[in-house]
PDB file of C-alpha atoms in Angstrom:
ATOM      1  CA  MET A 194      99.658  99.728 199.558  1.00  0.00           C
ATOM      2  CA  SER A 195     101.223  98.736 196.243  1.00  0.00           C
ATOM      3  CA  ALA A 196     104.661 100.056 195.380  1.00  0.00           C
ATOM      4  CA  GLU A 197     105.027 103.021 193.055  1.00  0.00           C
ATOM      5  CA  PRO A 198     105.474 101.874 189.446  1.00  0.00           C
ATOM      6  CA  VAL A 199     108.927 102.189 187.926  1.00  0.00           C
ATOM      7  CA  LEU A 200     108.700 104.801 185.154  1.00  0.00           C
ATOM      8  CA  ALA A 201     111.509 104.847 182.593  1.00  0.00           C
ATOM      9  CA  GLY A 202     112.122 106.086 179.097  1.00  0.00           C
ATOM     10  CA  ILE A 203     114.128 105.551 175.938  1.00  0.00           C
ATOM     11  CA  ALA A 204     115.237 109.142 176.136  1.00  0.00           C
ATOM     12  CA  ASP A 205     117.235 109.327 172.918  1.00  0.00           C
ATOM     13  CA  GLU A 206     113.810 110.224 171.497  1.00  0.00           C
ATOM     14  CA  ALA A 207     114.087 113.449 173.494  1.00  0.00           C
ATOM     15  CA  ALA A 208     117.749 114.342 172.989  1.00  0.00           C
ATOM     16  CA  PRO A 209     120.758 112.699 171.339  1.00  0.00           C
ATOM     17  CA  ASP A 210     123.236 113.543 174.120  1.00  0.00           C
ATOM     18  CA  LEU A 211     123.199 112.025 177.584  1.00  0.00           C
ATOM     19  CA  ALA A 212     122.879 115.411 179.299  1.00  0.00           C
ATOM     20  CA  GLY A 213     119.728 116.136 177.321  1.00  0.00           C
ATOM     21  CA  GLN A 214     118.332 112.682 178.015  1.00  0.00           C
ATOM     22  CA  LEU A 215     118.917 113.061 181.732  1.00  0.00           C
ATOM     23  CA  ALA A 216     117.388 116.542 181.675  1.00  0.00           C
ATOM     24  CA  VAL A 217     114.030 115.248 180.425  1.00  0.00           C
ATOM     25  CA  LEU A 218     114.062 112.456 183.019  1.00  0.00           C
ATOM     26  CA  ALA A 219     114.698 115.079 185.701  1.00  0.00           C
ATOM     27  CA  GLU A 220     111.830 117.216 184.384  1.00  0.00           C
ATOM     28  CA  LEU A 221     109.541 114.192 184.626  1.00  0.00           C
ATOM     29  CA  GLY A 222     110.892 113.311 188.073  1.00  0.00           C
ATOM     30  CA  TRP A 223     112.018 109.879 186.895  1.00  0.00           C
ATOM     31  CA  SER A 224     115.202 108.075 187.901  1.00  0.00           C
ATOM     32  CA  HIS A 225     115.215 105.183 185.409  1.00  0.00           C
ATOM     33  CA  LEU A 226     116.477 105.104 181.830  1.00  0.00           C
ATOM     34  CA  GLU A 227     116.344 102.574 178.997  1.00  0.00           C
ATOM     35  CA  LEU A 228     119.623 103.130 177.184  1.00  0.00           C
ATOM     36  CA  ARG A 229     119.723 102.791 173.389  1.00  0.00           C
ATOM     37  CA  THR A 230     121.997 105.448 171.879  1.00  0.00           C
ATOM     38  CA  VAL A 231     124.234 108.275 173.059  1.00  0.00           C
ATOM     39  CA  ASP A 232     125.137 110.985 170.563  1.00  0.00           C
ATOM     40  CA  GLY A 233     123.453 108.938 167.874  1.00  0.00           C
ATOM     41  CA  ARG A 234     125.574 105.843 168.490  1.00  0.00           C
ATOM     42  CA  ALA A 235     124.352 102.525 169.815  1.00  0.00           C
ATOM     43  CA  VAL A 236     125.503 101.782 173.345  1.00  0.00           C
ATOM     44  CA  ALA A 237     127.465  98.757 172.094  1.00  0.00           C
ATOM     45  CA  ASP A 238     129.358 100.995 169.646  1.00  0.00           C
ATOM     46  CA  LEU A 239     130.743 103.324 172.308  1.00  0.00           C
ATOM     47  CA  ASP A 240     134.341 102.523 173.104  1.00  0.00           C
ATOM     48  CA  ASP A 241     135.240 101.598 176.673  1.00  0.00           C
ATOM     49  CA  ASP A 242     136.368 105.095 177.607  1.00  0.00           C
ATOM     50  CA  GLU A 243     133.209 106.680 176.195  1.00  0.00           C
ATOM     51  CA  PHE A 244     131.047 104.163 177.990  1.00  0.00           C
ATOM     52  CA  ALA A 245     132.904 104.771 181.257  1.00  0.00           C
ATOM     53  CA  VAL A 246     131.966 108.463 181.032  1.00  0.00           C
ATOM     54  CA  VAL A 247     128.325 107.517 180.502  1.00  0.00           C
ATOM     55  CA  ALA A 248     128.339 105.081 183.419  1.00  0.00           C
ATOM     56  CA  LYS A 249     129.991 107.633 185.697  1.00  0.00           C
ATOM     57  CA  GLU A 250     127.426 110.308 184.847  1.00  0.00           C
ATOM     58  CA  LEU A 251     124.511 107.932 185.393  1.00  0.00           C
ATOM     59  CA  ALA A 252     125.905 106.969 188.790  1.00  0.00           C
ATOM     60  CA  ALA A 253     126.470 110.601 189.723  1.00  0.00           C
ATOM     61  CA  ARG A 254     122.862 111.410 188.854  1.00  0.00           C
ATOM     62  CA  GLN A 255     121.596 108.238 190.581  1.00  0.00           C
ATOM     63  CA  VAL A 256     119.854 107.089 187.414  1.00  0.00           C
ATOM     64  CA  ARG A 257     119.319 103.340 187.043  1.00  0.00           C
ATOM     65  CA  VAL A 258     119.347 101.692 183.620  1.00  0.00           C
ATOM     66  CA  VAL A 259     116.432  99.250 183.388  1.00  0.00           C
ATOM     67  CA  CYS A 260     117.348  97.761 179.997  1.00  0.00           C
ATOM     68  CA  LEU A 261     119.874  98.040 177.174  1.00  0.00           C
ATOM     69  CA  ALA A 262     118.248  98.178 173.738  1.00  0.00           C
ATOM     70  CA  SER A 263     120.253  96.103 171.277  1.00  0.00           C
ATOM     71  CA  ARG A 264     120.069  95.761 167.491  1.00  0.00           C
ATOM     72  CA  ILE A 265     120.172  91.958 167.735  1.00  0.00           C
ATOM     73  CA  GLY A 266     117.611  90.411 165.389  1.00  0.00           C
ATOM     74  CA  GLY A 267     116.182  93.839 164.626  1.00  0.00           C
ATOM     75  CA  TRP A 268     114.821  95.462 161.480  1.00  0.00           C
ATOM     76  CA  ALA A 269     118.320  96.115 160.073  1.00  0.00           C
ATOM     77  CA  ARG A 270     119.603  92.583 160.827  1.00  0.00           C
ATOM     78  CA  PRO A 271     117.624  89.998 158.878  1.00  0.00           C
ATOM     79  CA  ILE A 272     118.281  86.301 159.306  1.00  0.00           C
ATOM     80  CA  SER A 273     120.895  86.482 156.528  1.00  0.00           C
ATOM     81  CA  THR A 274     123.119  88.805 158.606  1.00  0.00           C
ATOM     82  CA  PRO A 275     126.276  87.103 159.928  1.00  0.00           C
ATOM     83  CA  PHE A 276     125.547  85.740 163.405  1.00  0.00           C
ATOM     84  CA  GLU A 277     128.982  86.983 164.471  1.00  0.00           C
ATOM     85  CA  ASP A 278     127.560  90.538 164.442  1.00  0.00           C
ATOM     86  CA  ASP A 279     125.046  89.631 167.122  1.00  0.00           C
ATOM     87  CA  LEU A 280     127.499  87.605 169.190  1.00  0.00           C
ATOM     88  CA  ALA A 281     129.931  90.520 169.200  1.00  0.00           C
ATOM     89  CA  GLU A 282     127.236  93.011 170.204  1.00  0.00           C
ATOM     90  CA  LEU A 283     125.925  90.775 172.977  1.00  0.00           C
ATOM     91  CA  ASP A 284     129.437  90.283 174.344  1.00  0.00           C
ATOM     92  CA  VAL A 285     129.825  94.047 174.743  1.00  0.00           C
ATOM     93  CA  LEU A 286     126.342  94.509 176.178  1.00  0.00           C
ATOM     94  CA  LEU A 287     126.750  91.761 178.778  1.00  0.00           C
ATOM     95  CA  ARG A 288     129.824  93.524 180.115  1.00  0.00           C
ATOM     96  CA  ARG A 289     127.960  96.808 180.124  1.00  0.00           C
ATOM     97  CA  CYS A 290     125.019  95.265 181.939  1.00  0.00           C
ATOM     98  CA  ALA A 291     127.442  94.145 184.646  1.00  0.00           C
ATOM     99  CA  ALA A 292     128.933  97.632 184.905  1.00  0.00           C
ATOM    100  CA  LEU A 293     125.498  99.285 185.165  1.00  0.00           C
ATOM    101  CA  GLY A 294     123.742  96.692 187.303  1.00  0.00           C
ATOM    102  CA  THR A 295     121.274  96.119 184.455  1.00  0.00           C
ATOM    103  CA  ARG A 296     119.467  92.810 184.064  1.00  0.00           C
ATOM    104  CA  TYR A 297     117.819  93.101 180.648  1.00  0.00           C
ATOM    105  CA  VAL A 298     118.812  93.341 176.977  1.00  0.00           C
ATOM    106  CA  ARG A 299     116.160  93.889 174.294  1.00  0.00           C
ATOM    107  CA  ILE A 300     116.291  91.723 171.152  1.00  0.00           C
ATOM    108  CA  MET A 301     114.059  90.841 168.195  1.00  0.00           C
ATOM    109  CA  SER A 302     113.779  87.736 166.048  1.00  0.00           C
ATOM    110  CA  TYR A 303     115.255  88.472 162.621  1.00  0.00           C
ATOM    111  CA  PRO A 304     113.230  89.563 159.580  1.00  0.00           C
ATOM    112  CA  ASN A 305     113.218  86.935 156.855  1.00  0.00           C
ATOM    113  CA  ALA A 306     115.555  87.036 153.874  1.00  0.00           C
ATOM    114  CA  GLY A 307     114.077  84.587 151.418  1.00  0.00           C
ATOM    115  CA  LEU A 308     114.065  81.470 153.578  1.00  0.00           C
ATOM    116  CA  SER A 309     111.148  79.071 153.800  1.00  0.00           C
ATOM    117  CA  GLU A 310     108.984  79.455 156.895  1.00  0.00           C
ATOM    118  CA  LEU A 311     110.466  76.328 158.460  1.00  0.00           C
ATOM    119  CA  ARG A 312     114.101  77.243 157.768  1.00  0.00           C
ATOM    120  CA  TRP A 313     113.460  80.785 159.025  1.00  0.00           C
ATOM    121  CA  ARG A 314     111.963  79.457 162.271  1.00  0.00           C
ATOM    122  CA  ASP A 315     114.726  76.929 162.810  1.00  0.00           C
ATOM    123  CA  ARG A 316     117.496  79.441 162.235  1.00  0.00           C
ATOM    124  CA  VAL A 317     115.865  81.985 164.562  1.00  0.00           C
ATOM    125  CA  ILE A 318     115.523  79.401 167.306  1.00  0.00           C
ATOM    126  CA  MET A 319     119.132  78.277 166.864  1.00  0.00           C
ATOM    127  CA  ARG A 320     120.439  81.826 167.140  1.00  0.00           C
ATOM    128  CA  VAL A 321     118.246  82.887 170.037  1.00  0.00           C
ATOM    129  CA  SER A 322     119.089  79.673 171.922  1.00  0.00           C
ATOM    130  CA  VAL A 323     122.801  80.449 171.696  1.00  0.00           C
ATOM    131  CA  LEU A 324     122.253  84.079 172.697  1.00  0.00           C
ATOM    132  CA  ALA A 325     120.087  83.094 175.674  1.00  0.00           C
ATOM    133  CA  GLU A 326     122.703  80.602 176.853  1.00  0.00           C
ATOM    134  CA  LEU A 327     125.361  83.328 176.832  1.00  0.00           C
ATOM    135  CA  ALA A 328     123.074  85.839 178.517  1.00  0.00           C
ATOM    136  CA  GLY A 329     122.005  83.417 181.221  1.00  0.00           C
ATOM    137  CA  ALA A 330     125.613  82.598 182.061  1.00  0.00           C
ATOM    138  CA  ALA A 331     126.144  86.317 182.665  1.00  0.00           C
ATOM    139  CA  GLY A 332     123.002  86.710 184.779  1.00  0.00           C
ATOM    140  CA  VAL A 333     121.187  88.661 182.063  1.00  0.00           C
ATOM    141  CA  VAL A 334     117.734  88.094 180.575  1.00  0.00           C
ATOM    142  CA  LEU A 335     117.036  88.679 176.870  1.00  0.00           C
ATOM    143  CA  LEU A 336     113.699  90.341 176.192  1.00  0.00           C
ATOM    144  CA  HIS A 337     112.103  89.565 172.837  1.00  0.00           C
ATOM    145  CA  GLU A 338     110.016  92.482 171.569  1.00  0.00           C
ATOM    146  CA  ASN A 339     106.827  92.181 169.525  1.00  0.00           C
ATOM    147  CA  CYS A 340     108.358  94.007 166.576  1.00  0.00           C
ATOM    148  CA  SER A 341     110.672  92.884 163.766  1.00  0.00           C
ATOM    149  CA  GLY A 342     111.246  89.232 163.072  1.00  0.00           C
ATOM    150  CA  TRP A 343     109.786  85.769 162.978  1.00  0.00           C
ATOM    151  CA  ALA A 344     108.002  85.928 166.351  1.00  0.00           C
ATOM    152  CA  GLY A 345     107.294  89.661 166.330  1.00  0.00           C
ATOM    153  CA  THR A 346     103.608  89.858 165.424  1.00  0.00           C
ATOM    154  CA  SER A 347     102.183  86.522 166.535  1.00  0.00           C
ATOM    155  CA  ALA A 348     101.412  85.288 170.040  1.00  0.00           C
ATOM    156  CA  GLU A 349     101.613  81.704 168.769  1.00  0.00           C
ATOM    157  CA  ARG A 350     105.129  82.242 167.431  1.00  0.00           C
ATOM    158  CA  ALA A 351     106.279  84.160 170.507  1.00  0.00           C
ATOM    159  CA  LEU A 352     105.147  81.280 172.705  1.00  0.00           C
ATOM    160  CA  ASP A 353     106.728  78.775 170.299  1.00  0.00           C
ATOM    161  CA  LEU A 354     110.018  80.677 170.548  1.00  0.00           C
ATOM    162  CA  LEU A 355     109.926  80.597 174.359  1.00  0.00           C
ATOM    163  CA  ASP A 356     109.042  76.911 174.382  1.00  0.00           C
ATOM    164  CA  ALA A 357     111.678  75.917 171.822  1.00  0.00           C
ATOM    165  CA  VAL A 358     114.497  77.902 173.431  1.00  0.00           C
ATOM    166  CA  ASP A 359     113.356  76.743 176.882  1.00  0.00           C
ATOM    167  CA  ASN A 360     115.678  79.004 178.853  1.00  0.00           C
ATOM    168  CA  PRO A 361     114.707  81.371 181.703  1.00  0.00           C
ATOM    169  CA  ALA A 362     117.162  83.864 180.177  1.00  0.00           C
ATOM    170  CA  LEU A 363     114.596  84.530 177.427  1.00  0.00           C
ATOM    171  CA  ARG A 364     111.401  86.398 178.259  1.00  0.00           C
ATOM    172  CA  LEU A 365     109.122  88.840 176.473  1.00  0.00           C
ATOM    173  CA  LEU A 366     109.004  92.594 176.074  1.00  0.00           C
ATOM    174  CA  PHE A 367     105.565  93.905 175.128  1.00  0.00           C
ATOM    175  CA  ASP A 368     105.242  97.189 173.252  1.00  0.00           C
ATOM    176  CA  THR A 369     101.719  98.575 173.549  1.00  0.00           C
ATOM    177  CA  GLY A 370     101.767 100.474 170.253  1.00  0.00           C
ATOM    178  CA  ASN A 371     103.465  98.072 167.879  1.00  0.00           C
ATOM    179  CA  GLY A 372     100.245  96.269 166.981  1.00  0.00           C
ATOM    180  CA  VAL A 373      98.679  99.407 165.510  1.00  0.00           C
ATOM    181  CA  ALA A 374     101.908 100.308 163.728  1.00  0.00           C
ATOM    182  CA  HIS A 375     102.430  96.820 162.270  1.00  0.00           C
ATOM    183  CA  GLY A 376      98.818  95.944 161.510  1.00  0.00           C
ATOM    184  CA  TYR A 377      97.867  93.385 164.148  1.00  0.00           C
ATOM    185  CA  ASP A 378      95.778  93.396 167.336  1.00  0.00           C
ATOM    186  CA  GLY A 379      98.310  94.056 170.086  1.00  0.00           C
ATOM    187  CA  TYR A 380      95.828  93.674 172.921  1.00  0.00           C
ATOM    188  CA  ALA A 381      94.723  90.273 171.618  1.00  0.00           C
ATOM    189  CA  MET A 382      98.362  89.228 171.449  1.00  0.00           C
ATOM    190  CA  LEU A 383      98.970  90.442 174.988  1.00  0.00           C
ATOM    191  CA  ARG A 384      96.088  88.352 176.325  1.00  0.00           C
ATOM    192  CA  GLU A 385      97.980  85.247 175.169  1.00  0.00           C
ATOM    193  CA  VAL A 386     101.496  86.195 176.290  1.00  0.00           C
ATOM    194  CA  ALA A 387     101.046  88.420 179.362  1.00  0.00           C
ATOM    195  CA  ALA A 388     102.300  85.818 181.816  1.00  0.00           C
ATOM    196  CA  HIS A 389     105.682  85.857 180.051  1.00  0.00           C
ATOM    197  CA  VAL A 390     106.132  89.647 179.854  1.00  0.00           C
ATOM    198  CA  GLU A 391     108.945  91.100 181.978  1.00  0.00           C
ATOM    199  CA  HIS A 392     109.284  94.564 180.435  1.00  0.00           C
ATOM    200  CA  VAL A 393     106.896  96.994 178.735  1.00  0.00           C
ATOM    201  CA  HIS A 394     107.360  99.754 176.169  1.00  0.00           C
ATOM    202  CA  VAL A 395     104.578 102.304 176.191  1.00  0.00           C
ATOM    203  CA  LYS A 396     103.529 104.020 172.982  1.00  0.00           C
ATOM    204  CA  ASP A 397     100.255 104.687 171.213  1.00  0.00           C
ATOM    205  CA  ALA A 398      99.232 105.150 167.605  1.00  0.00           C
ATOM    206  CA  SER A 399      96.283 106.180 165.501  1.00  0.00           C
ATOM    207  CA  GLY A 400      96.477 104.979 161.919  1.00  0.00           C
ATOM    208  CA  ASP A 401      99.998 105.707 160.734  1.00  0.00           C
ATOM    209  CA  ARG A 402     100.654 108.412 163.358  1.00  0.00           C
ATOM    210  CA  PHE A 403     102.125 107.957 166.814  1.00  0.00           C
ATOM    211  CA  VAL A 404     100.238 109.911 169.446  1.00  0.00           C
ATOM    212  CA  LEU A 405     100.311 110.551 173.201  1.00  0.00           C
ATOM    213  CA  PRO A 406      99.822 107.377 175.250  1.00  0.00           C
ATOM    214  CA  GLY A 407      96.131 106.861 175.891  1.00  0.00           C
ATOM    215  CA  SER A 408      94.927 108.992 172.977  1.00  0.00           C
ATOM    216  CA  GLY A 409      95.170 106.456 170.144  1.00  0.00           C
ATOM    217  CA  ASP A 410      93.946 103.017 169.153  1.00  0.00           C
ATOM    218  CA  ALA A 411      96.404 100.793 171.040  1.00  0.00           C
ATOM    219  CA  ARG A 412      94.198 100.325 174.117  1.00  0.00           C
ATOM    220  CA  VAL A 413      97.095 101.306 176.357  1.00  0.00           C
ATOM    221  CA  ALA A 414      94.951 101.598 179.488  1.00  0.00           C
ATOM    222  CA  ASP A 415      93.457  98.159 178.815  1.00  0.00           C
ATOM    223  CA  CYS A 416      96.961  96.743 178.329  1.00  0.00           C
ATOM    224  CA  VAL A 417      98.060  98.218 181.669  1.00  0.00           C
ATOM    225  CA  GLU A 418      94.997  96.760 183.415  1.00  0.00           C
ATOM    226  CA  LEU A 419      95.535  93.331 181.866  1.00  0.00           C
ATOM    227  CA  LEU A 420      99.234  93.233 182.732  1.00  0.00           C
ATOM    228  CA  ARG A 421      98.550  94.215 186.327  1.00  0.00           C
ATOM    229  CA  ALA A 422      95.831  91.576 186.590  1.00  0.00           C
ATOM    230  CA  ARG A 423      98.379  88.989 185.416  1.00  0.00           C
ATOM    231  CA  GLY A 424     100.870  90.083 188.065  1.00  0.00           C
ATOM    232  CA  TYR A 425     103.175  92.371 186.088  1.00  0.00           C
ATOM    233  CA  ARG A 426     105.663  94.172 188.371  1.00  0.00           C
ATOM    234  CA  GLY A 427     108.238  95.425 185.866  1.00  0.00           C
ATOM    235  CA  ALA A 428     109.064  98.871 184.551  1.00  0.00           C
ATOM    236  CA  TRP A 429     106.951 100.962 182.193  1.00  0.00           C
ATOM    237  CA  SER A 430     109.356 102.365 179.632  1.00  0.00           C
ATOM    238  CA  LEU A 431     108.271 105.227 177.376  1.00  0.00           C
ATOM    239  CA  GLU A 432     109.133 104.889 173.675  1.00  0.00           C
ATOM    240  CA  PRO A 433     106.655 107.375 172.224  1.00  0.00           C
ATOM    241  CA  HIS A 434     107.948 107.730 168.628  1.00  0.00           C
ATOM    242  CA  VAL A 435     106.262 111.150 168.522  1.00  0.00           C
ATOM    243  CA  SER A 436     109.528 112.862 167.525  1.00  0.00           C
ATOM    244  CA  LEU A 437     111.615 109.985 166.156  1.00  0.00           C
ATOM    245  CA  ARG A 438     111.115 106.676 164.421  1.00  0.00           C
ATOM    246  CA  PRO A 439     114.425 104.841 164.854  1.00  0.00           C
ATOM    247  CA  HIS A 440     114.273 103.012 161.538  1.00  0.00           C
ATOM    248  CA  GLU A 441     113.471 106.126 159.542  1.00  0.00           C
ATOM    249  CA  SER A 442     115.257 109.469 159.819  1.00  0.00           C
ATOM    250  CA  GLY A 443     117.591 109.709 162.771  1.00  0.00           C
ATOM    251  CA  ALA A 444     116.858 113.406 163.128  1.00  0.00           C
ATOM    252  CA  LEU A 445     114.808 114.543 166.102  1.00  0.00           C
ATOM    253  CA  ALA A 446     111.984 117.026 165.671  1.00  0.00           C
ATOM    254  CA  PRO A 447     112.759 120.496 167.084  1.00  0.00           C
ATOM    255  CA  ASP A 448     110.207 119.983 169.874  1.00  0.00           C
ATOM    256  CA  ALA A 449     111.490 116.516 170.788  1.00  0.00           C
ATOM    257  CA  SER A 450     112.168 117.241 174.468  1.00  0.00           C
ATOM    258  CA  PRO A 451     108.812 118.858 175.338  1.00  0.00           C
ATOM    259  CA  ALA A 452     107.012 116.224 173.239  1.00  0.00           C
ATOM    260  CA  PHE A 453     108.750 113.460 175.198  1.00  0.00           C
ATOM    261  CA  VAL A 454     107.832 115.125 178.496  1.00  0.00           C
ATOM    262  CA  ALA A 455     104.197 115.428 177.401  1.00  0.00           C
ATOM    263  CA  ALA A 456     104.158 111.740 176.438  1.00  0.00           C
ATOM    264  CA  GLY A 457     105.793 110.845 179.750  1.00  0.00           C
ATOM    265  CA  ARG A 458     103.145 112.693 181.716  1.00  0.00           C
ATOM    266  CA  ALA A 459     100.442 110.951 179.728  1.00  0.00           C
ATOM    267  CA  MET A 460     102.042 107.580 180.434  1.00  0.00           C
ATOM    268  CA  ALA A 461     102.382 108.361 184.133  1.00  0.00           C
ATOM    269  CA  GLY A 462      98.688 109.164 184.288  1.00  0.00           C
ATOM    270  CA  LEU A 463      97.888 105.740 182.855  1.00  0.00           C
ATOM    271  CA  VAL A 464     100.132 103.612 185.042  1.00  0.00           C
ATOM    272  CA  ARG A 465     100.104 105.386 188.406  1.00  0.00           C
TER     273      ARG A 465
END
């Protein structure tokens, strides 16, 4: 019999505070969290004392952190952003991975800022190569998400990035709903990159609206079937966007917690 799938969630879409995030995990019966923000602040921006409180509470509740979501290379950090910002964030996150027993950090690949295609590619590869070297030395794997940046919406570029960096500390994170949201065929992309995927975000969308997993146009069930056929054994991490879009308003909808639970139950029905 196959092992039960690991179900996790980016629970700052349910509640800003850690207690609220853990409450929705408990309601779902899950024991894994993908940590992005606490009280509206990125995990790398918590000071050491604040982070120690978070780590202690997670341990007390026996909740494992499957991944730390960074801002490295993301929508708010184009390729023109000083690289020192990313190096500083990674340094903090590598220490926090060690403290939490977490193996993965999510990154993206830098939106352009007026560079030629070739210069953009070369600068992305230079930066990600350095970041992967640092991560690998710390026993951490960087997960590149199909979202913002040079390699975000193209299987060809994602594979080029992996090949050019050529480091086992760089793998892929596939988000099931980003194709619909960003205007490309996510399932077609997944068919090309599935062998390199080590972490999955589950969301679904219909047009410009995010909807419960399985009820939109992202072919979530087909993505799950394809990943399993290619040997995927990682976590399924809920990032529903039904109550929050991180790069828009930071305010949660009033029904954020029940909406997250409903999305979690829909996801569980697809992956169990």
